[in-house]
């Protein structure tokens, strides 16, 4: 796993286990292949589906025009644009309007409108002057109480209570009476209702609505603005049902106030919905009532959608429900990363879920074929990697297509940011049936697009493509969605990605794979910082699909490079994966797709051949094959150091961040290994300086052990020690002991554990976890988020023990024997840790006997440890407890001290 300040590995671990993160944006964690916002009535955009906020926000506010501005524009004879009207109503200064009234306008817009504008629209301009004066005060005063927790330092402190109530009311009534135009008259009525609402004169607000709004008999924009204020006053009088009903009317009839009306309704119980449904006098009101109920309870939207369908299958609000439903399904079928490994029970239900189309296909096959499938998965989940890879590459198109691990695939409760409702279900089949029948009734092509997309999720790509090819529409948003879905169907339906199909990708879909250079922005443009980074795109999804296809085909190197750079291998230098990546690197006849899309990730490691050679040499060292390691290290002399994200520095001369240049003393992945690697630890502390944690041995008999070495010199020293170790004297004993020390010190338990796992220091990270050291791959789909898993072969502690045993057999010095036995006991402890990690109890925390079972498991492990993994501690205690070495160890090793006293 990758290591940064506040280790990303640690963050990822918490992220996976808790399946929720306060610092993550759930709406940047799915591909959004079905664009919800293609609904035609944009006033419903806030009610589309998302998790990070109560209302959908991924749209431009300008997509929902303010009907008040539209109303004013119409009133002024459409001689101004929408933006000009908005400027006149909301932004122009009070002083500018007064100058217009005096006949001496100084504002460019007012000059454009001409001198006769005020004469023609005198009542409207006089109203705007009064409204603009009142506007800063038109808010209710905030009353703090003992439980208030609200930061208001920069808030506008003006409120309606600061106005002279009697004077303001009298002025508005006077203006109302003097006005002839009924629309302007009604606007004064709106101001009277609003003033009384915000001054908490709720009864007066109700009366003002009856007296100054209703008599105008207009039910346009202003009427619903006033009704919104009336409902607020009714809420203040605790007239809950009346308030809800009026807010409901505002919700139905307003465009820009739907969101605020919905919040104001406070539909907190089923009775509130029932009251609205009972009062619904027409199909539109009933339809809206059902929408509100379905919007609040979203475990299974189909029953409510069926009710809405019976009322009006062409309803725009029904499309909103469908968009929300599809979005919910997409998050479970197409996550940006599959967090659970195949050994996890998190997505075990996925194995049991097979779409109807897949079931029909499987039923057509004979049992012998099914047996092949079973055999395939037995090999997939076990056996040697090489065997698995060979069998993968030999699969037929049918076997590849029917593999349940092909994306898309359903993962229950993948939407971990949302409440984990036990009633949540995969309603894909039900929704697909619903859209199929609705598209026959509705005239809107939306339902055909929705139906095609759901068939895509069900892996019925042929049917999906046929629906799309028959569609005819002039809607630009629909056309864009159709184009994208045709590409998705083509790529995802391809059973095997071969060279011919890669040529097809480059010929037809290169725009989805070739990264475009960033657009240069004007120097005056403000760059907004996106905390969560770029949201996943269609191109990202297609890359994941191809990575998954290569993975299932056994082309691990190509699969890896679709989602990662070559340098990422440093986080998990697994030998088989490295070999597969190298095979692709050395492939002579790469296709255009492989050259431009995949090979571009063979990046920033300097000399690539030296990079691979270092990894192979490291693995050979871990396996104590020092001669082989030396041969690789000879090819790695040009190794340029381990590339690390957090080892980059800004170079002011080039104005770029460049890889950190080592000063000649730091360990860089190849050079500057101290001779303390041959020593033994004084105490276990990875954070302490090496001179405090480690103690050197006597190297005087081995002059080839230099104070600082590179890996080639270290391998050569180990070879020389091996030769000396074949003897029978004290020097041979020491040589074997030193070899054992290096193997232990570079193991997961050793101070120099970073030396042979492509790391620059021994600070903690995923590659030092015992629980993930199985040779079985933790990856089920592809190698995305590669640094969040551990994929390194485990240490073989028997190798160091064997060399220690040789030293023990030859040595005649009791003090040295005591030290050797302690080192052997330490390595044996590593073997226990490996066993323990692979035999976890996995007791459910909800189990009422969790504590009892956990204690029993711990006792069982303790017994096993003492019976099978304390052989060398026992020998040290029984035979060498009188040595000075043992006495010294009693003071530095707490566990040894405890063991000796038992």
mmCIF file of N, CA, C and O in Angstrom, residues 151-210:
data_model
loop_
_atom_site.group_PDB
_atom_site.id
_atom_site.type_symbol
_atom_site.label_atom_id
_atom_site.label_comp_id
_atom_site.label_asym_id
_atom_site.label_seq_id
_atom_site.Cartn_x
_atom_site.Cartn_y
_atom_site.Cartn_z
ATOM 1 N N UNK A 151 -23.811 30.348 13.849
ATOM 2 C CA UNK A 151 -22.794 31.388 13.665
ATOM 3 C C UNK A 151 -23.338 32.448 12.714
ATOM 4 O O UNK A 151 -23.627 32.168 11.562
ATOM 5 N N UNK A 152 -23.513 33.678 13.201
ATOM 6 C CA UNK A 152 -24.198 34.693 12.397
ATOM 7 C C UNK A 152 -23.383 35.984 12.269
ATOM 8 O O UNK A 152 -23.943 37.041 11.994
ATOM 9 N N UNK A 153 -22.082 35.905 12.430
ATOM 10 C CA UNK A 153 -21.279 37.126 12.469
ATOM 11 C C UNK A 153 -21.391 37.922 11.172
ATOM 12 O O UNK A 153 -21.504 39.142 11.182
ATOM 13 N N UNK A 154 -21.367 37.226 10.007
ATOM 14 C CA UNK A 154 -21.372 37.929 8.731
ATOM 15 C C UNK A 154 -22.760 37.984 8.102
ATOM 16 O O UNK A 154 -22.912 38.335 6.942
ATOM 17 N N UNK A 155 -23.773 37.594 8.837
ATOM 18 C CA UNK A 155 -25.124 37.570 8.299
ATOM 19 C C UNK A 155 -25.717 38.982 8.300
ATOM 20 O O UNK A 155 -25.428 39.806 9.160
ATOM 21 N N UNK A 156 -26.573 39.258 7.281
ATOM 22 C CA UNK A 156 -27.287 40.535 7.245
ATOM 23 C C UNK A 156 -28.180 40.616 8.479
ATOM 24 O O UNK A 156 -29.066 39.792 8.683
ATOM 25 N N UNK A 157 -27.971 41.631 9.294
ATOM 26 C CA UNK A 157 -28.706 41.708 10.564
ATOM 27 C C UNK A 157 -30.051 42.414 10.420
ATOM 28 O O UNK A 157 -30.807 42.509 11.386
ATOM 29 N N UNK A 158 -30.337 42.927 9.236
ATOM 30 C CA UNK A 158 -31.625 43.601 9.043
ATOM 31 C C UNK A 158 -32.748 42.572 9.029
ATOM 32 O O UNK A 158 -32.593 41.466 8.519
ATOM 33 N N UNK A 159 -33.899 42.949 9.574
ATOM 34 C CA UNK A 159 -35.069 42.085 9.519
ATOM 35 C C UNK A 159 -36.324 42.949 9.571
ATOM 36 O O UNK A 159 -36.264 44.163 9.831
ATOM 37 N N UNK A 160 -37.464 42.302 9.339
ATOM 38 C CA UNK A 160 -38.718 43.046 9.195
ATOM 39 C C UNK A 160 -39.114 43.784 10.474
ATOM 40 O O UNK A 160 -39.832 44.795 10.416
ATOM 41 N N UNK A 161 -38.674 43.325 11.615
ATOM 42 C CA UNK A 161 -39.026 43.967 12.877
ATOM 43 C C UNK A 161 -38.421 45.370 12.995
ATOM 44 O O UNK A 161 -38.878 46.188 13.806
ATOM 45 N N UNK A 162 -37.415 45.659 12.192
ATOM 46 C CA UNK A 162 -36.754 46.957 12.271
ATOM 47 C C UNK A 162 -37.486 48.045 11.480
ATOM 48 O O UNK A 162 -37.113 49.212 11.555
ATOM 49 N N UNK A 163 -38.455 47.644 10.693
ATOM 50 C CA UNK A 163 -39.264 48.625 9.965
ATOM 51 C C UNK A 163 -40.330 49.219 10.884
ATOM 52 O O UNK A 163 -40.762 48.573 11.848
ATOM 53 N N UNK A 164 -40.780 50.421 10.560
ATOM 54 C CA UNK A 164 -41.937 51.018 11.249
ATOM 55 C C UNK A 164 -43.171 50.319 10.691
ATOM 56 O O UNK A 164 -43.614 50.612 9.574
ATOM 57 N N UNK A 165 -43.702 49.384 11.468
ATOM 58 C CA UNK A 165 -44.761 48.507 10.958
ATOM 59 C C UNK A 165 -45.971 49.317 10.469
ATOM 60 O O UNK A 165 -46.468 49.109 9.350
ATOM 61 N N UNK A 166 -46.477 50.234 11.293
ATOM 62 C CA UNK A 166 -47.688 50.975 10.919
ATOM 63 C C UNK A 166 -47.436 51.855 9.695
ATOM 64 O O UNK A 166 -48.261 51.920 8.780
ATOM 65 N N UNK A 167 -46.310 52.528 9.679
ATOM 66 C CA UNK A 167 -45.992 53.401 8.560
ATOM 67 C C UNK A 167 -45.847 52.602 7.260
ATOM 68 O O UNK A 167 -46.350 53.013 6.204
ATOM 69 N N UNK A 168 -45.140 51.453 7.344
ATOM 70 C CA UNK A 168 -44.911 50.623 6.162
ATOM 71 C C UNK A 168 -46.215 50.021 5.662
ATOM 72 O O UNK A 168 -46.496 50.016 4.451
ATOM 73 N N UNK A 169 -47.038 49.524 6.582
ATOM 74 C CA UNK A 169 -48.317 48.940 6.198
ATOM 75 C C UNK A 169 -49.203 49.992 5.539
ATOM 76 O O UNK A 169 -49.840 49.751 4.504
ATOM 77 N N UNK A 170 -49.258 51.182 6.135
ATOM 78 C CA UNK A 170 -50.075 52.263 5.597
ATOM 79 C C UNK A 170 -49.619 52.647 4.196
ATOM 80 O O UNK A 170 -50.447 52.874 3.298
ATOM 81 N N UNK A 171 -48.306 52.712 3.989
ATOM 82 C CA UNK A 171 -47.775 53.080 2.677
ATOM 83 C C UNK A 171 -48.143 52.036 1.625
ATOM 84 O O UNK A 171 -48.531 52.379 0.499
ATOM 85 N N UNK A 172 -48.009 50.754 1.977
ATOM 86 C CA UNK A 172 -48.322 49.688 1.026
ATOM 87 C C UNK A 172 -49.810 49.685 0.672
ATOM 88 O O UNK A 172 -50.180 49.478 -0.496
ATOM 89 N N UNK A 173 -50.664 49.885 1.674
ATOM 90 C CA UNK A 173 -52.108 49.920 1.400
ATOM 91 C C UNK A 173 -52.446 51.116 0.515
ATOM 92 O O UNK A 173 -53.263 51.011 -0.425
ATOM 93 N N UNK A 174 -51.823 52.253 0.797
ATOM 94 C CA UNK A 174 -52.069 53.451 -0.002
ATOM 95 C C UNK A 174 -51.649 53.225 -1.449
ATOM 96 O O UNK A 174 -52.381 53.580 -2.388
ATOM 97 N N UNK A 175 -50.484 52.627 -1.655
ATOM 98 C CA UNK A 175 -49.996 52.343 -3.000
ATOM 99 C C UNK A 175 -50.909 51.320 -3.701
ATOM 100 O O UNK A 175 -51.159 51.411 -4.900
ATOM 101 N N UNK A 176 -51.358 50.332 -2.923
ATOM 102 C CA UNK A 176 -52.284 49.326 -3.459
ATOM 103 C C UNK A 176 -53.540 49.991 -4.007
ATOM 104 O O UNK A 176 -53.996 49.721 -5.120
ATOM 105 N N UNK A 177 -54.115 50.874 -3.196
ATOM 106 C CA UNK A 177 -55.371 51.533 -3.583
ATOM 107 C C UNK A 177 -55.184 52.459 -4.775
ATOM 108 O O UNK A 177 -56.105 52.659 -5.580
ATOM 109 N N UNK A 178 -54.016 53.056 -4.888
ATOM 110 C CA UNK A 178 -53.772 54.013 -5.965
ATOM 111 C C UNK A 178 -53.428 53.338 -7.293
ATOM 112 O O UNK A 178 -53.460 53.978 -8.348
ATOM 113 N N UNK A 179 -53.068 52.054 -7.242
ATOM 114 C CA UNK A 179 -52.624 51.342 -8.438
ATOM 115 C C UNK A 179 -53.810 50.811 -9.235
ATOM 116 O O UNK A 179 -54.756 50.257 -8.670
ATOM 117 N N UNK A 180 -53.742 50.961 -10.544
ATOM 118 C CA UNK A 180 -54.818 50.504 -11.426
ATOM 119 C C UNK A 180 -54.547 49.100 -11.981
ATOM 120 O O UNK A 180 -55.451 48.297 -12.125
ATOM 121 N N UNK A 181 -53.256 48.820 -12.345
ATOM 122 C CA UNK A 181 -52.923 47.534 -12.965
ATOM 123 C C UNK A 181 -53.100 46.400 -11.961
ATOM 124 O O UNK A 181 -52.483 46.421 -10.881
ATOM 125 N N UNK A 182 -53.962 45.397 -12.278
ATOM 126 C CA UNK A 182 -54.241 44.334 -11.296
ATOM 127 C C UNK A 182 -53.007 43.515 -10.913
ATOM 128 O O UNK A 182 -52.901 43.045 -9.781
ATOM 129 N N UNK A 183 -52.062 43.326 -11.829
ATOM 130 C CA UNK A 183 -50.874 42.531 -11.511
ATOM 131 C C UNK A 183 -49.987 43.267 -10.520
ATOM 132 O O UNK A 183 -49.479 42.670 -9.563
ATOM 133 N N UNK A 184 -49.790 44.579 -10.749
ATOM 134 C CA UNK A 184 -48.992 45.374 -9.819
ATOM 135 C C UNK A 184 -49.731 45.499 -8.488
ATOM 136 O O UNK A 184 -49.134 45.438 -7.404
ATOM 137 N N UNK A 185 -51.027 45.626 -8.573
ATOM 138 C CA UNK A 185 -51.855 45.703 -7.361
ATOM 139 C C UNK A 185 -51.646 44.455 -6.505
ATOM 140 O O UNK A 185 -51.478 44.516 -5.281
ATOM 141 N N UNK A 186 -51.645 43.297 -7.185
ATOM 142 C CA UNK A 186 -51.455 42.037 -6.458
ATOM 143 C C UNK A 186 -50.054 41.940 -5.850
ATOM 144 O O UNK A 186 -49.864 41.333 -4.794
ATOM 145 N N UNK A 187 -49.086 42.560 -6.492
ATOM 146 C CA UNK A 187 -47.719 42.546 -5.942
ATOM 147 C C UNK A 187 -47.654 43.327 -4.625
ATOM 148 O O UNK A 187 -46.936 42.936 -3.711
ATOM 149 N N UNK A 188 -48.400 44.436 -4.549
ATOM 150 C CA UNK A 188 -48.466 45.142 -3.263
ATOM 151 C C UNK A 188 -49.138 44.267 -2.211
ATOM 152 O O UNK A 188 -48.740 44.263 -1.036
ATOM 153 N N UNK A 189 -50.140 43.486 -2.626
ATOM 154 C CA UNK A 189 -50.786 42.555 -1.710
ATOM 155 C C UNK A 189 -49.791 41.508 -1.207
ATOM 156 O O UNK A 189 -49.774 41.155 -0.010
ATOM 157 N N UNK A 190 -48.936 41.010 -2.118
ATOM 158 C CA UNK A 190 -47.879 40.054 -1.745
ATOM 159 C C UNK A 190 -46.948 40.653 -0.696
ATOM 160 O O UNK A 190 -46.584 39.999 0.291
ATOM 161 N N UNK A 191 -46.571 41.942 -0.880
ATOM 162 C CA UNK A 191 -45.689 42.595 0.072
ATOM 163 C C UNK A 191 -46.354 42.734 1.444
ATOM 164 O O UNK A 191 -45.692 42.577 2.483
ATOM 165 N N UNK A 192 -47.662 42.963 1.458
ATOM 166 C CA UNK A 192 -48.378 43.076 2.734
ATOM 167 C C UNK A 192 -48.423 41.727 3.457
ATOM 168 O O UNK A 192 -48.236 41.654 4.671
ATOM 169 N N UNK A 193 -48.679 40.659 2.710
ATOM 170 C CA UNK A 193 -48.695 39.319 3.325
ATOM 171 C C UNK A 193 -47.304 38.988 3.856
ATOM 172 O O UNK A 193 -47.141 38.506 4.981
ATOM 173 N N UNK A 194 -46.289 39.272 3.065
ATOM 174 C CA UNK A 194 -44.909 38.953 3.456
ATOM 175 C C UNK A 194 -44.479 39.762 4.676
ATOM 176 O O UNK A 194 -43.853 39.223 5.604
ATOM 177 N N UNK A 195 -44.812 41.058 4.696
ATOM 178 C CA UNK A 195 -44.455 41.906 5.835
ATOM 179 C C UNK A 195 -45.064 41.365 7.126
ATOM 180 O O UNK A 195 -44.382 41.263 8.159
ATOM 181 N N UNK A 196 -46.337 40.989 7.084
ATOM 182 C CA UNK A 196 -47.000 40.469 8.283
ATOM 183 C C UNK A 196 -46.458 39.107 8.695
ATOM 184 O O UNK A 196 -46.344 38.800 9.882
ATOM 185 N N UNK A 197 -46.105 38.280 7.721
ATOM 186 C CA UNK A 197 -45.503 36.980 8.024
ATOM 187 C C UNK A 197 -44.163 37.167 8.746
ATOM 188 O O UNK A 197 -43.908 36.560 9.791
ATOM 189 N N UNK A 198 -43.316 38.051 8.199
ATOM 190 C CA UNK A 198 -41.979 38.215 8.749
ATOM 191 C C UNK A 198 -41.959 39.017 10.049
ATOM 192 O O UNK A 198 -40.970 38.970 10.791
ATOM 193 N N UNK A 199 -43.036 39.764 10.330
ATOM 194 C CA UNK A 199 -43.116 40.457 11.628
ATOM 195 C C UNK A 199 -43.908 39.630 12.641
ATOM 196 O O UNK A 199 -44.226 40.110 13.729
ATOM 197 N N UNK A 200 -44.234 38.394 12.268
ATOM 198 C CA UNK A 200 -44.965 37.437 13.096
ATOM 199 C C UNK A 200 -46.397 37.911 13.433
ATOM 200 O O UNK A 200 -46.957 37.478 14.433
ATOM 201 N N UNK A 201 -46.945 38.749 12.600
ATOM 202 C CA UNK A 201 -48.374 39.105 12.707
ATOM 203 C C UNK A 201 -49.152 38.137 11.806
ATOM 204 O O UNK A 201 -49.671 38.513 10.739
ATOM 205 N N UNK A 202 -49.198 36.891 12.255
ATOM 206 C CA UNK A 202 -49.697 35.826 11.388
ATOM 207 C C UNK A 202 -51.166 36.005 11.016
ATOM 208 O O UNK A 202 -51.562 35.787 9.867
ATOM 209 N N UNK A 203 -51.995 36.383 11.968
ATOM 210 C CA UNK A 203 -53.423 36.596 11.669
ATOM 211 C C UNK A 203 -53.591 37.710 10.635
ATOM 212 O O UNK A 203 -54.420 37.617 9.721
ATOM 213 N N UNK A 204 -52.812 38.776 10.788
ATOM 214 C CA UNK A 204 -52.884 39.886 9.839
ATOM 215 C C UNK A 204 -52.426 39.449 8.450
ATOM 216 O O UNK A 204 -52.933 39.938 7.434
ATOM 217 N N UNK A 205 -51.464 38.498 8.396
ATOM 218 C CA UNK A 205 -51.004 37.980 7.106
ATOM 219 C C UNK A 205 -52.141 37.248 6.400
ATOM 220 O O UNK A 205 -52.337 37.406 5.186
ATOM 221 N N UNK A 206 -52.900 36.423 7.159
ATOM 222 C CA UNK A 206 -54.036 35.713 6.569
ATOM 223 C C UNK A 206 -55.083 36.697 6.053
ATOM 224 O O UNK A 206 -55.644 36.525 4.957
ATOM 225 N N UNK A 207 -55.317 37.739 6.830
ATOM 226 C CA UNK A 207 -56.311 38.736 6.434
ATOM 227 C C UNK A 207 -55.839 39.518 5.203
ATOM 228 O O UNK A 207 -56.623 39.824 4.306
ATOM 229 N N UNK A 208 -54.559 39.829 5.171
ATOM 230 C CA UNK A 208 -54.010 40.568 4.032
ATOM 231 C C UNK A 208 -54.136 39.759 2.746
ATOM 232 O O UNK A 208 -54.394 40.305 1.666
ATOM 233 N N UNK A 209 -53.966 38.459 2.850
ATOM 234 C CA UNK A 209 -54.107 37.607 1.662
ATOM 235 C C UNK A 209 -55.543 37.676 1.125
ATOM 236 O O UNK A 209 -55.766 37.782 -0.088
ATOM 237 N N UNK A 210 -56.514 37.591 2.057
ATOM 238 C CA UNK A 210 -57.928 37.662 1.647
ATOM 239 C C UNK A 210 -58.290 39.033 1.086
ATOM 240 O O UNK A 210 -59.063 39.141 0.126
#
